[in-house]
Each structure stands twice: as structure tokens, then as C-alpha cells.
Amino acid sequence: MTSADGESAPDGPGERRIVSDAVGVVVLGACATWSLITAAVHGGRPEGVLLAVLAVTAGYAAGRILGELLPVAAPCAAAVAGLSLTLALPRLVPGPETVTPLGHAGATAAVLTLSAGAACCAAWGTPVPALRLGLRLLAAGMAVAGAALGSAIAMVTCGAVLLCSLAAGRMPHRGRGLAGLALAAAAVTGLTWATAGGALPGGLASSLEDQLTPRRIDLWRDALDLARHDPALGVGPGRFGELSPTAVQATLSDGKPHSAPLQMAAELGVVGVLLLAAAFCWMLFALWRSVRPTPVVLSAGAALTGLAAVAAVGNALSFTTVSVGAGLLAGLATARPVEPAPRPASSRSGRTALRSPDDSPAA
């Protein structure tokens, strides 16, 4: 059989979901287990990783359930809830980073990006043209809200999600689109790593330092130094704040390097980085095997890629709201909507069956 986008799908919808769910269980279980192992070796606090794994799992399960029952209303409600949350609590990031361009924008941009993705998924899921237009305007409103809150990265990521969603309607093969999104996430991560390692040309490095602030760059360099100290196991989960010279010297510090890949490298070693990448790839894999239409899949993939980009330069994944939102969006986009039960043949022919031959009209 073939999927809705024309790609080969040798197994049925049930088997496809079982395989992707099994991969997710293995990856998330490995993340939790590895954090406990490194904490046992070096000490530390694995609660943060465990809470993030639990949040993603809960969000994914809720998304699957709601997406099956309410394939349009559920993502629409999620988008409105995300926008309301950011407007009610515009500064989701604690500590001194709230005064930097990418500081308070970290969690705010992540929530708005996921909300824009949910609105785009709902737009592609409804057959009503007016409602589809309204949901796309809602997604555009996420970018406007980001600009109003002073988050330039939110404006960029929300706009990119909307453009990718519109382009998804003309893309017949989801695999190529998801592969492109994976490459984009890898490029942003590589740029972050190169910036921390001082491998960029002087002009580009100076420009990025002005945008990201010198303190953030120093935190990244500390994380890279700690990762080099013990590349196999890291220094232990939750210990960056007490071992980073930049974080220790700061008057107020949240103890984070403000980069998810570098934090995993410093605290959980190379295996931690690979597990973080595996979790992202699992979501893309689940989207690839989803029975939902390709535009819905690619809209969700674009939002998750935007989240990956924000997390590469900020501490968005340190917030439970963001982790739940990521799992919720992935669950909504991989759910199989419940089809209405066909009307029994007996009910359609019941009235005819009760008629006698004499009741039929004369020829």
C-alpha cells in the first residue's frame, strides 16, 4: 500500500504506530537511564532530565488521545492556550537572562513556535476554507505577539513555521521535507558548537557575540571545556552551575549554559548528546510514519525544528511547559483520527423491508 503522500508504506497504520511508539519508548527510556547512570558515577541531580522525559511522554500521550477524538479542535485549542500563556506570562525565563535579546525569548519563543505549528496543523486538518484562513491568521499572530514581546527569534521562527506550512501543500513527499528539517536543526547545532569552540571567522564570530551577548558565549565555552574534561560521562546532571566559572561568578545565575546540546555534552557526555539527537529524530520518524496528511506532518515538523533551533541557543528545554508542548504537538500530528462508524445496511433498508409488495407505487 502507499501513504497519502505517495510514499511506500508496506505495513498498515497499526503496525506503523507500534514501531514508532516502540522506538520512542526505547529512546526516552535510554535518556532517563543514562541520567541515572551519570548521576551515580559523578553525583548530581537527574531530576531535571527525568522530569523532561516524563513531560514529553505525558504530552505525547495526551496529543495522541486528543488528536484521535478532536483532530481539528484539539490543535486549535493548544494554539490558543499557548498564545494566552505567553501573553499572560511574557517572561517565562527567570534570572538575569531576561534582559538579553535571546534570554527572555527562550521559553517564550518556544511556546509561540509550538503554538504556531499547532495552528497550522489545525488549518490543514479542517475542510472549511474560512476556518483554515482564520487559523493561518492565528499562526501569523504568533509572530506578531513575539515581536510585541520583544522576542525577535519568536518572530522569525513563527514566520518560518507558517511559510513551511504553506509550502507543505505543494510537497508530495514528506520524507524529503523532514530530511531537510533535520539538516536545518543540525546546522544550527553545528553553528552553536563552532561558536563555542572559536572555529568561526572573526567577523562572523564578533557579529554573533554581539547578538548572543558575551556572557552567553562564555557559558558555552565553559560547557565545552567541561565536556572535554570527561567526554564519556560528563560531569553529572545538574552540575554545570557549580562547575562553570562564568556561572559561579555571576550574581544571579540559573545554572544553565543556555544551549541544550552543550548542556548535555557537559553534564551527560557524548552519549547525552546522541540521546538528545535521537529524541528529536524519533519525533521526525514518528511524523514520517504518521497516517495524517503530509501538510499536517510537515507543519508539526517545522515547529519542532524551530524548537530545536531555539533550544540550541537558549534554555527552553529547561521548562516543563515547553517539553509538554513538544510532546503534545508530536502526538497531535501522529494521531489517527477516529472515523465515523458507517451506517448499518439494515438501518438504511429497514424502511424498505417493512414495506409490503402492495405498498410499491404502480408502474
Short mmCIF file of N, CA and C in Angstrom, two decimals, residues 94 159 168 283 343:
data_model
loop_
_atom_site.label_atom_id
_atom_site.label_comp_id
_atom_site.label_asym_id
_atom_site.label_seq_id
_atom_site.Cartn_x
_atom_site.Cartn_y
_atom_site.Cartn_z
N PRO A 94 13.55 32.79 34.13
CA PRO A 94 13.98 33.51 35.31
C PRO A 94 15.42 33.97 35.21
N GLY A 159 7.25 32.85 11.88
CA GLY A 159 7.11 33.13 10.46
C GLY A 159 7.61 31.99 9.60
N ALA A 168 4.23 23.28 2.40
CA ALA A 168 3.98 21.83 2.53
C ALA A 168 2.82 21.37 1.66
N MET A 283 10.99 11.87 16.94
CA MET A 283 9.79 12.64 16.63
C MET A 283 9.61 12.79 15.12
N ARG A 343 -22.93 3.68 8.54
CA ARG A 343 -24.32 3.41 8.89
C ARG A 343 -24.66 1.98 8.51
#
